Structures are given as C-alpha cells and as structure tokens.
GROMACS .gro file of C-alpha atoms in nm:
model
  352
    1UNK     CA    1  11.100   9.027   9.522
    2UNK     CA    2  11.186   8.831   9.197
    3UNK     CA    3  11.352   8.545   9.359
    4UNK     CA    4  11.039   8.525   9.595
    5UNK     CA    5  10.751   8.493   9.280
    6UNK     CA    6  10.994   8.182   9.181
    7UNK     CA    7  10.979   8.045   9.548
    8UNK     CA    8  10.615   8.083   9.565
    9UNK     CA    9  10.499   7.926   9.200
   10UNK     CA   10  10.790   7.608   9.325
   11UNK     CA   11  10.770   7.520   9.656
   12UNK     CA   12  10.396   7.675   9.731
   13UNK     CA   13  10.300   7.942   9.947
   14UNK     CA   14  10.318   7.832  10.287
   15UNK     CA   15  10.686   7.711  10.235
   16UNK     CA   16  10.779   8.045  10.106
   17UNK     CA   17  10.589   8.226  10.353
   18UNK     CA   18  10.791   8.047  10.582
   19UNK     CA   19  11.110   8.119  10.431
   20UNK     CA   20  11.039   8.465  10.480
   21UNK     CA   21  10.971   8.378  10.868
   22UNK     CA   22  11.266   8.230  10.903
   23UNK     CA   23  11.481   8.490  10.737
   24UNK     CA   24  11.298   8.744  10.944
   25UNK     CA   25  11.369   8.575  11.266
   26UNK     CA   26  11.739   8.546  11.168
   27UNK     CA   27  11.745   8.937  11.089
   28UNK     CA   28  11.584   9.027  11.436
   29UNK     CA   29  11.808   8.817  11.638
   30UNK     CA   30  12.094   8.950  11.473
   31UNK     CA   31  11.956   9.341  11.565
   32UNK     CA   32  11.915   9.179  11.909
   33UNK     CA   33  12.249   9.071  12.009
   34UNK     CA   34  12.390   9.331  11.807
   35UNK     CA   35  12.752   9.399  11.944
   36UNK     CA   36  12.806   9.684  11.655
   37UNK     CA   37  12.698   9.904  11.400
   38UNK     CA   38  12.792   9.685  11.147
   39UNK     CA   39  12.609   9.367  11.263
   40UNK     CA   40  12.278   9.609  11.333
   41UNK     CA   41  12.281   9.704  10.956
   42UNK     CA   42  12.351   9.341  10.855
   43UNK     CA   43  12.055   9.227  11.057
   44UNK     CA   44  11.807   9.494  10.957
   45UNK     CA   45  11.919   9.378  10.575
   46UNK     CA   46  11.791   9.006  10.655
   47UNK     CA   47  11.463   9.160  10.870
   48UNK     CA   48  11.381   9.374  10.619
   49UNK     CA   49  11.448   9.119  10.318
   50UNK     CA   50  11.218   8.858  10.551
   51UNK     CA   51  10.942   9.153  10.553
   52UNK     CA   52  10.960   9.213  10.175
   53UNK     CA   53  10.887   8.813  10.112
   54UNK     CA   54  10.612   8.813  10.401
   55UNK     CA   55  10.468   9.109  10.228
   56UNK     CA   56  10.407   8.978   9.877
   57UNK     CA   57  10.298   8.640   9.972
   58UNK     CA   58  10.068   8.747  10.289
   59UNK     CA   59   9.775   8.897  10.056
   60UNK     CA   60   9.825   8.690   9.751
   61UNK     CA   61   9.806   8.350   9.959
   62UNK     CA   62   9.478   8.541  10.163
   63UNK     CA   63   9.377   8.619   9.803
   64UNK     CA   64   9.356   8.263   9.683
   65UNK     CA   65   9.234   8.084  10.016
   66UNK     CA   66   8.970   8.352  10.107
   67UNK     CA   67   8.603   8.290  10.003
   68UNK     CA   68   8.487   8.578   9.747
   69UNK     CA   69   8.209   8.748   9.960
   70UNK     CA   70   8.478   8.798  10.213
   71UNK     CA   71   8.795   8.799  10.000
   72UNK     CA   72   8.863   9.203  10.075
   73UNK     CA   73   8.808   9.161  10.434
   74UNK     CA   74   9.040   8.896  10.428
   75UNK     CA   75   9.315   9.080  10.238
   76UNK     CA   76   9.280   9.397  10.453
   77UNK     CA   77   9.370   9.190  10.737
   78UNK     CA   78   9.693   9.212  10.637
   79UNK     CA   79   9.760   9.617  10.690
   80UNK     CA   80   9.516   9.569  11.025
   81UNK     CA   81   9.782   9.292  11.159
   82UNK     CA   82  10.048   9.537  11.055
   83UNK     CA   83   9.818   9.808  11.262
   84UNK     CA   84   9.841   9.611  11.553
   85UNK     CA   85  10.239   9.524  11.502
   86UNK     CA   86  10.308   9.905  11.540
   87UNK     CA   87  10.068   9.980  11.827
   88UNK     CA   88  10.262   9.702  11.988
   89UNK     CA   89  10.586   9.839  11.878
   90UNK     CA   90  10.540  10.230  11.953
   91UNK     CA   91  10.380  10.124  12.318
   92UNK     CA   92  10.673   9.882  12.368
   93UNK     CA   93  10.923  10.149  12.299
   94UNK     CA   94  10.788  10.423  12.485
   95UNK     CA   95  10.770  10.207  12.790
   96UNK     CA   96  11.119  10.097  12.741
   97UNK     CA   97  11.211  10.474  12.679
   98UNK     CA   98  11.066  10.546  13.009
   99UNK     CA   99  11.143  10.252  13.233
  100UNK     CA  100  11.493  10.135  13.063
  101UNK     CA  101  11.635  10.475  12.967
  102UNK     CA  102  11.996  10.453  12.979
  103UNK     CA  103  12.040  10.056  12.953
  104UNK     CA  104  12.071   9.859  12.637
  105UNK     CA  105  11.749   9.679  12.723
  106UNK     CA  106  11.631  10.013  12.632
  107UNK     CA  107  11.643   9.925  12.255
  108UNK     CA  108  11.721   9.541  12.279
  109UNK     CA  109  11.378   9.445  12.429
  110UNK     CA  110  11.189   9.610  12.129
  111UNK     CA  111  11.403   9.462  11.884
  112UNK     CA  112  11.369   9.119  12.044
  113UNK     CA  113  11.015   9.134  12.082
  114UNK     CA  114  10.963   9.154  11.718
  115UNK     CA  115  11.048   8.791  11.689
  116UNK     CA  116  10.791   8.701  11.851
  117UNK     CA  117  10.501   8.738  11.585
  118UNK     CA  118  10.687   8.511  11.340
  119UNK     CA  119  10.783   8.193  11.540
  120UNK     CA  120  10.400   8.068  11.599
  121UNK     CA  121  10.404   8.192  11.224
  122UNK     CA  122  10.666   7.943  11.095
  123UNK     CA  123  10.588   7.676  11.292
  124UNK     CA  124  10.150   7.648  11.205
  125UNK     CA  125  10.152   7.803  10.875
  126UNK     CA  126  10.230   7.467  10.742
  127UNK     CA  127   9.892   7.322  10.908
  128UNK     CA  128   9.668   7.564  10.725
  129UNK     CA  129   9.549   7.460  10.410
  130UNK     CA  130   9.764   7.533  10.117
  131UNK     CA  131   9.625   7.757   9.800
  132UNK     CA  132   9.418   7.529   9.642
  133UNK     CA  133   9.520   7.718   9.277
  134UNK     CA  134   9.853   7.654   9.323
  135UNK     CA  135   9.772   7.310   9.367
  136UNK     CA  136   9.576   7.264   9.081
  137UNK     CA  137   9.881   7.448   8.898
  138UNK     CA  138  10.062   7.156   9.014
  139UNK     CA  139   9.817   6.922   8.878
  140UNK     CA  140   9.694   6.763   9.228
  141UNK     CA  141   9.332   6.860   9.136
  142UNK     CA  142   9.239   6.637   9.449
  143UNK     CA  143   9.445   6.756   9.674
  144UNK     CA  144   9.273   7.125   9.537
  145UNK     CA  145   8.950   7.028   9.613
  146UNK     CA  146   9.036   6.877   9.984
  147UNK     CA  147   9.200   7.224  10.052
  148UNK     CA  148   8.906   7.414   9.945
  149UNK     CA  149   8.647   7.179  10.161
  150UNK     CA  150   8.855   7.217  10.407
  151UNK     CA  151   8.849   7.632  10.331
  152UNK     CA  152   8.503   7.652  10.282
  153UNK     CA  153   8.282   7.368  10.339
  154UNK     CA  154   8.363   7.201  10.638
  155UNK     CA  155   8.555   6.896  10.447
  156UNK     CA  156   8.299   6.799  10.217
  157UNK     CA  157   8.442   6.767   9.884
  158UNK     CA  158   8.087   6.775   9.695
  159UNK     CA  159   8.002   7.082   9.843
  160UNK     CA  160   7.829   7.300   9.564
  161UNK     CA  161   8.060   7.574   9.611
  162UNK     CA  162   8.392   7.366   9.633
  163UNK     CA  163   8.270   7.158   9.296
  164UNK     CA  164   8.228   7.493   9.136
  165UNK     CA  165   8.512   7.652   9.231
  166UNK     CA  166   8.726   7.338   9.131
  167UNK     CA  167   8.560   7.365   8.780
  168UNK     CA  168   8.641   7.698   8.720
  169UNK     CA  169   8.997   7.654   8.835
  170UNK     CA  170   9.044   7.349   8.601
  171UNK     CA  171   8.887   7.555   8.307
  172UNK     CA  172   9.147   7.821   8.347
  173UNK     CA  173   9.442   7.604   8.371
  174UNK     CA  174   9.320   7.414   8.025
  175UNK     CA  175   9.324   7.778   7.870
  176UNK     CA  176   9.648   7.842   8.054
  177UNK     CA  177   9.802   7.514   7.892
  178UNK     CA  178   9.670   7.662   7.546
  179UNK     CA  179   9.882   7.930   7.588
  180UNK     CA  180  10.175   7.796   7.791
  181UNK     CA  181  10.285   7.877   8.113
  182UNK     CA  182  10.321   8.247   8.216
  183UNK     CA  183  10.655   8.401   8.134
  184UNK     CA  184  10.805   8.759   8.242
  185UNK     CA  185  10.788   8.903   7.914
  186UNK     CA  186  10.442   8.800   7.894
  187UNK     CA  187  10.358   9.048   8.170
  188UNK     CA  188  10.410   9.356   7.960
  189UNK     CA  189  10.394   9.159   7.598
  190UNK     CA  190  10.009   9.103   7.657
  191UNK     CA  191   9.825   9.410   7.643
  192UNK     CA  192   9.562   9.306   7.943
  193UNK     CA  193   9.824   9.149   8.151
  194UNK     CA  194  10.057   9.463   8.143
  195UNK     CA  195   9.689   9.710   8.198
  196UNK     CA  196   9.656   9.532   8.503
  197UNK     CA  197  10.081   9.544   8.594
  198UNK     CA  198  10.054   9.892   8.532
  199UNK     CA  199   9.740   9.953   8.779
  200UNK     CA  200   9.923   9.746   9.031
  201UNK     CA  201  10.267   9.891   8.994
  202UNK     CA  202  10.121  10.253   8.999
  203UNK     CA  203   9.870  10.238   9.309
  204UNK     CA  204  10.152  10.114   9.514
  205UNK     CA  205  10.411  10.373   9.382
  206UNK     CA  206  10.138  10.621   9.438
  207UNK     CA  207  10.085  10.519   9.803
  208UNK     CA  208  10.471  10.609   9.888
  209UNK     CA  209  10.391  10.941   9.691
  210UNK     CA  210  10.146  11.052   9.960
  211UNK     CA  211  10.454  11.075  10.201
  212UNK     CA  212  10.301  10.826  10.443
  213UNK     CA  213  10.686  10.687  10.457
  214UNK     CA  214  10.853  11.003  10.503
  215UNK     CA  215  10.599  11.049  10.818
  216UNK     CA  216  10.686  10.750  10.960
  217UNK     CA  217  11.047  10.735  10.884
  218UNK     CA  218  11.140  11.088  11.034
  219UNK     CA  219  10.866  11.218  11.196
  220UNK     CA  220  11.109  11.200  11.501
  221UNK     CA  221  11.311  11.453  11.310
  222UNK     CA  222  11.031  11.659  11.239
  223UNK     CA  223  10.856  11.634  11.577
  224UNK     CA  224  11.234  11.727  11.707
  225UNK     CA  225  11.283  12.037  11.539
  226UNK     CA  226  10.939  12.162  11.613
  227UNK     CA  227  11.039  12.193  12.019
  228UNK     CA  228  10.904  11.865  12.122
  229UNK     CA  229  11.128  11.611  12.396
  230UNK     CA  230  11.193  11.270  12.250
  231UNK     CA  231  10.940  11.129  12.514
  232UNK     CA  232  10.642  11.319  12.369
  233UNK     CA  233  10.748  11.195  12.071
  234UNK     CA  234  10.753  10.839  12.147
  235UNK     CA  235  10.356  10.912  12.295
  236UNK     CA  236  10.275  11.156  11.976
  237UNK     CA  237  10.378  10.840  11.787
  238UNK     CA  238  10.174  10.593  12.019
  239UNK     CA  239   9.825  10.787  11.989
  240UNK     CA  240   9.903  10.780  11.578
  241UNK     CA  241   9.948  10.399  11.589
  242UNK     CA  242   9.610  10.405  11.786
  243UNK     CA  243   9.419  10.622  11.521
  244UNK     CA  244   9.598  10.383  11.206
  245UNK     CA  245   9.428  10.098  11.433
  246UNK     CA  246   9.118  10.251  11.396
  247UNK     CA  247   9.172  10.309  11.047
  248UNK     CA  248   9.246   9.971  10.930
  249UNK     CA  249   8.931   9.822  11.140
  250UNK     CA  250   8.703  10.061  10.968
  251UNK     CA  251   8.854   9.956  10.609
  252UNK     CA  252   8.848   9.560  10.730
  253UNK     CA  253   8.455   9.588  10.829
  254UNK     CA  254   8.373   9.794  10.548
  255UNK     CA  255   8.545   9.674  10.247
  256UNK     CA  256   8.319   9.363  10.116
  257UNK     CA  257   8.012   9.642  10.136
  258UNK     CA  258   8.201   9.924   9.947
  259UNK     CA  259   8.439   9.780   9.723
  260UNK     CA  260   8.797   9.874   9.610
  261UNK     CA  261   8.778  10.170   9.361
  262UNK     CA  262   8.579  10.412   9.539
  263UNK     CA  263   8.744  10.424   9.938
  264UNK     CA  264   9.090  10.450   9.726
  265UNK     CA  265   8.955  10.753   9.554
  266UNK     CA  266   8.811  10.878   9.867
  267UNK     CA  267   9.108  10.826  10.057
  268UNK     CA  268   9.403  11.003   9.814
  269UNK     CA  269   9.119  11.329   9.825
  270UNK     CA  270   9.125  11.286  10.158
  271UNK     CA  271   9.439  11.247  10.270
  272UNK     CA  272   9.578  11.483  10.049
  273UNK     CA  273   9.394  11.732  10.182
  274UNK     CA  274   9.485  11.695  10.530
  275UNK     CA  275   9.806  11.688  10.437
  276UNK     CA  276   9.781  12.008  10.262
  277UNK     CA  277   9.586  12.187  10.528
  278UNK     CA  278   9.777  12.023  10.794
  279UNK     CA  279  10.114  12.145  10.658
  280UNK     CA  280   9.978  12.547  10.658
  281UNK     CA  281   9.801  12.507  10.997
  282UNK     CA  282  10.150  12.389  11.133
  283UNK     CA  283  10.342  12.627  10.960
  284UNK     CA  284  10.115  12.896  11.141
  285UNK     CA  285  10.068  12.703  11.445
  286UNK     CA  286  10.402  12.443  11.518
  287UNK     CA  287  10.288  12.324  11.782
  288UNK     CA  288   9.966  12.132  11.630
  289UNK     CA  289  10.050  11.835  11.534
  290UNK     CA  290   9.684  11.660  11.554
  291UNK     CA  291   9.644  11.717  11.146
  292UNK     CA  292   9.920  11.460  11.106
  293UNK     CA  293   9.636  11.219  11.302
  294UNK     CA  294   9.369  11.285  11.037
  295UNK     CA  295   9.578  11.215  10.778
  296UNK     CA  296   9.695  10.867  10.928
  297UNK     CA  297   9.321  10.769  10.956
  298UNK     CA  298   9.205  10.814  10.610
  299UNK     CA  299   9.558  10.686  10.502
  300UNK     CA  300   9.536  10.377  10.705
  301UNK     CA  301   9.111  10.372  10.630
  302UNK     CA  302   9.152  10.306  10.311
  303UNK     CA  303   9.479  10.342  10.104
  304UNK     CA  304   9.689  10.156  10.295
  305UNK     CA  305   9.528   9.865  10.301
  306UNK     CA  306   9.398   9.840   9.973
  307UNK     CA  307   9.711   9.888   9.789
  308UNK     CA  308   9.799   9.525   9.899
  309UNK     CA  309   9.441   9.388   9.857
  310UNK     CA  310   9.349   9.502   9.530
  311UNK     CA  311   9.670   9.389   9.360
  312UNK     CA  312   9.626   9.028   9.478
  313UNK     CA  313   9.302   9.029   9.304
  314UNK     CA  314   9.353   9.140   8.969
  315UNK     CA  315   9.614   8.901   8.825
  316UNK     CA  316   9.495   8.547   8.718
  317UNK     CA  317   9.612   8.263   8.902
  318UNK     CA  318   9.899   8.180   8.661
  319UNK     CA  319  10.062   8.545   8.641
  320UNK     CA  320   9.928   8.586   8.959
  321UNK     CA  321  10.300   8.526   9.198
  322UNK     CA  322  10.550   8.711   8.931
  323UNK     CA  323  10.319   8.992   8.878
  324UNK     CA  324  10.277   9.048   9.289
  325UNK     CA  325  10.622   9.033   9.294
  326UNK     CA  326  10.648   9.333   9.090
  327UNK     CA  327  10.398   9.568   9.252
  328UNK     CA  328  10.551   9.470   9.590
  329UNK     CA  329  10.861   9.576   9.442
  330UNK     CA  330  10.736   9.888   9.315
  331UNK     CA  331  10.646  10.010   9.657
  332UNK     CA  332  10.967   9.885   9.833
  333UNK     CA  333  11.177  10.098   9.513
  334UNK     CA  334  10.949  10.411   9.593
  335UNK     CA  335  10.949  10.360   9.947
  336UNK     CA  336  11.348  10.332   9.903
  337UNK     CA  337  11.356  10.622   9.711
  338UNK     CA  338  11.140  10.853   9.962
  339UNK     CA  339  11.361  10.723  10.256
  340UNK     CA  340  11.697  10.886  10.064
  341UNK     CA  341  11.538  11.184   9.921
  342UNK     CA  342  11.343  11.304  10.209
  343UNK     CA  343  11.668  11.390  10.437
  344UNK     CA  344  11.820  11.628  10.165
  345UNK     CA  345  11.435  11.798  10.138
  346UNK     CA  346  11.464  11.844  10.497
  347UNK     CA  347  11.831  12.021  10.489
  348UNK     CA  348  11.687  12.234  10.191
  349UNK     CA  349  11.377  12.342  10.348
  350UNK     CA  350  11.333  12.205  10.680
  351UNK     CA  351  11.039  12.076  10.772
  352UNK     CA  352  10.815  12.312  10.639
   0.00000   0.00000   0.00000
C-alpha cells in the first residue's frame, strides 16, 4: 500500500485507480486460464495486489469528489458495491456448482466473471472528473475549480459553493506550503496527525478482530464439519451475501442522518453479541446457523462500511494519500494475520 500513496499524490487518482484495474484484470485472467497450482497462486498475488490499490484509492478519491451533505453516503458506496460483488459471486458459484459440477467451467466461469467489473472501470474512470484537491496540490487551481463545477454545479465555475470550496482549498495549501509538504515521519512526528493515524489504523485492525474474515474465509470449513453438503453451503453462503446487501443499503441511506461515531459503536455491541450468543446457541444447537446472519447484518450495517469511510475523512488533503495507505494496510496485515492463525485455532479447538 506504500507504493500506491506515491502513485496517487504523482500521477492523480484516476490513473492510479486504474493501475489497480489493470493489475486486477491481469491477476483474474491469469486465475482464469490457470493450467496449475502455481500460476493460480501467481494470479491471485496480482488480483489481490489490484484489490489492495482499488481499495485505498476507491473511498479517498469518493472522499474528495463527493459533496459534504452526501460525502458518507458516497463513501459507503464503496462496501455496498463490494455487497453486490459477492451476491454476484456466491449466486454465480452456486449455479456453476450445480449446473457445471465436474467440468472446469465449474470454477473458471466465476473466476472469469470477476473481470468483468473492472474493464468498464479502466476504460471511463478517466472521463470522470479528477479530485479537484489533488489538483490544486498540483497547482492547476483552474483546472480545480472546472472539476468541482463540473462535481457540483453543473459547470459553472462562479457557483457559490465551487468559489468557496476553491477558497478553502487554496487557504490550506498556503498553510501546507508554510510547513512543507507532508512527509512519513510527519505522520507520527505531529501529535494530531498521528491521533488521527492511530484512530484510522485501529478501527480497521479492530474490524478484522471481530472475525468477520475468519467467517468468510472458512466458513466452508466450519459449515463442513457441522454435517452440512458443500451445496447447502454454497446457498447458506448466498442468503448471507443477501442479508450483507441489506446491510450495506441500510448504512448507505442512513449514514448522512446519523453520522460515523455512533452506528460504529452500535455495531461492535452488536455484533459482538451475536457473535457471542450465536457461538453458544450453535454449540447447543449445530445445526443453527441463522445467528451467523445477524451478525453479517449489523457487521455489514454499519462497521464494515464505515471503517473505509471514516478514514478517508479525517486526514487533510496533504497527508491525506500516505496516511490511507497505512490504515488500508493495517487491515490487509490483520486480515493476513486472521487468515494464518485461524486454521491452527480450528485444529486446536475445532470450530467451537
């Protein structure tokens, strides 16, 4: 994620974004004419490195283009279009698994359709208007205020709102220039600048801490040794990509009203106790696996989402791409770390 903040304060955010694209398409096709193990690990490398640069810069450009009164909505998109990825993916597979089963199309047509979402990406991502505070970073103040008319007023560069904005913009780059430009060592050097690393960094470690990742990466395995057929899995998993659906609309439409602060809260309380409740009622009763559901909702309601939103907002524009970068890669090091760990808790103490 370090090379990416680079990337994204050089060449822009649209560039970069489609840099990830195209590293993401070159990952997928590779898992899709995969002709061994070897080349399927090699292309899940590139895939996955495309969906770590995709990841930072998707909220922080939505961040910096969206208008404020909608800013949160716009951010949560992200985790809803994620939502819809993975009720597109688990429906796609269990289809596959039922119609395909035996054939390599059985896992070649999922892993080729996930191409798909990132070639109308790369190619119109450079016609959308580029962040107008990287811009003005750049010093093309003009070109910054075309972008935001174009954002926000319809093209008219005296707009109220687009003359305001452009003021305040300049006004923090003349402090900025006071300073000098942002460095690393700046993040944690300046007391504010590392509070707001440290709230960053720690709301997405804390996300992976919920075991949201160890759910989705081996629920199979869990769902497995509980009795249950590798088809009803594949549905079990296609209902839960439903009910995250649901839970990501919800936080879109309700974000703006609510804030940040108080659906995270809300969520961790709530999540953690369906997790906790869920766990006993399965021990008790294994064949229940509905509790898993209610966790996914409040999960996907409102922690999910907002631990990409809120980071994007709290950094200032010029700290604002190397300090993303480091919250993104806190949850990709957690998320990491859950993904080894979790098989070992499993041989340990099963399951349960």
């Amino acid at each position: 994620m370090i090379p990416v903040a680079y990337c994204a304060d050089y060449f822009g955010r649209r560039k970069t974004i489609q840099i990830g694209s195209l590293v993401y398409i070159f990952g997928g096709a590779m898992q899709t004419g995969a002709k061994s193990l070897d080349m399927m690990y090699v292309g899940r490398f590139f895939a996955g490195f495309g969906v770590g640069i995709l990841a930072d810069l998707a909220p922080l450009y939505q961040a910096e283009i969206a208008h404020p009164s909608i800013r949160g909505r716009l951010t949560t998109l992200q985790q809803f279009m994620l939502g819809i990825g993975a009720f597109t993916a688990s429906w796609v597979t269990y289809g596959c698994a039922q119609g395909l089963a035996g054939t390599q199309a059985e896992w070649r047509v999922p892993l080729g359709i996930q191409i798909i979402p990132a070639l109308p990406l790369i190619t119109f991502i450079g016609m959308l208007p580029e962040s107008p505070r990287w811009l003005a970073e750049k010093g093309r103040i003009e070109d910054a205020r075309a972008s935001l008319a174009r954002l926000h007023a319809h093209g008219d560069i005296n707009d109220p709102f687009v003359v305001h904005q452009v003021d305040d913009i300049q006004a923090e780059i003349e402090k900025s220039k006071d300073i000098g430009s942002a460095s690393w060592s700046e993040l944690f050097k300046v007391p504010s600048n590392f509070r707001r690393l440290a709230l960053g960094s720690i709301l997405q470690f804390s996300v992976q801490m919920t075991g949201v990742s160890a759910i989705q990466y081996y629920s199979t395995e869990i769902f497995t040794t509980m009795g249950f057929s590798s088809t009803r899995i594949l549905l079990f998993q296609s209902i839960n990509s439903i009910i995250a659906l649901i839970g990501e609309a919800c936080c879109v439409i309700w974000v703006d009203h609510i804030g940040r602060r108080r659906p995270l809260i809300v969520g961790n309380v709530a999540s953690g106790l369906s997790f906790v409740v869920g766990s006993i009622l399965m021990a008790r009763w294994p064949g229940s696996v509905d509790k898993t559901w209610v966790f996914n909702f409040f999960f996907s309601a409102c922690i999910g989402p907002l631990s990409w939103a809120y980071p994007a907002e709290i950094y200032s524009t010029r700290t604002r791409a190397k300090a993303t970068a480091i919250t993104s890669s806190s949850s990709w090091i957690s998320n990491f770390f859950i993904a080894q760990v979790t098989p070992y808790a499993f041989r340990a103490v099963g399951w349960r």
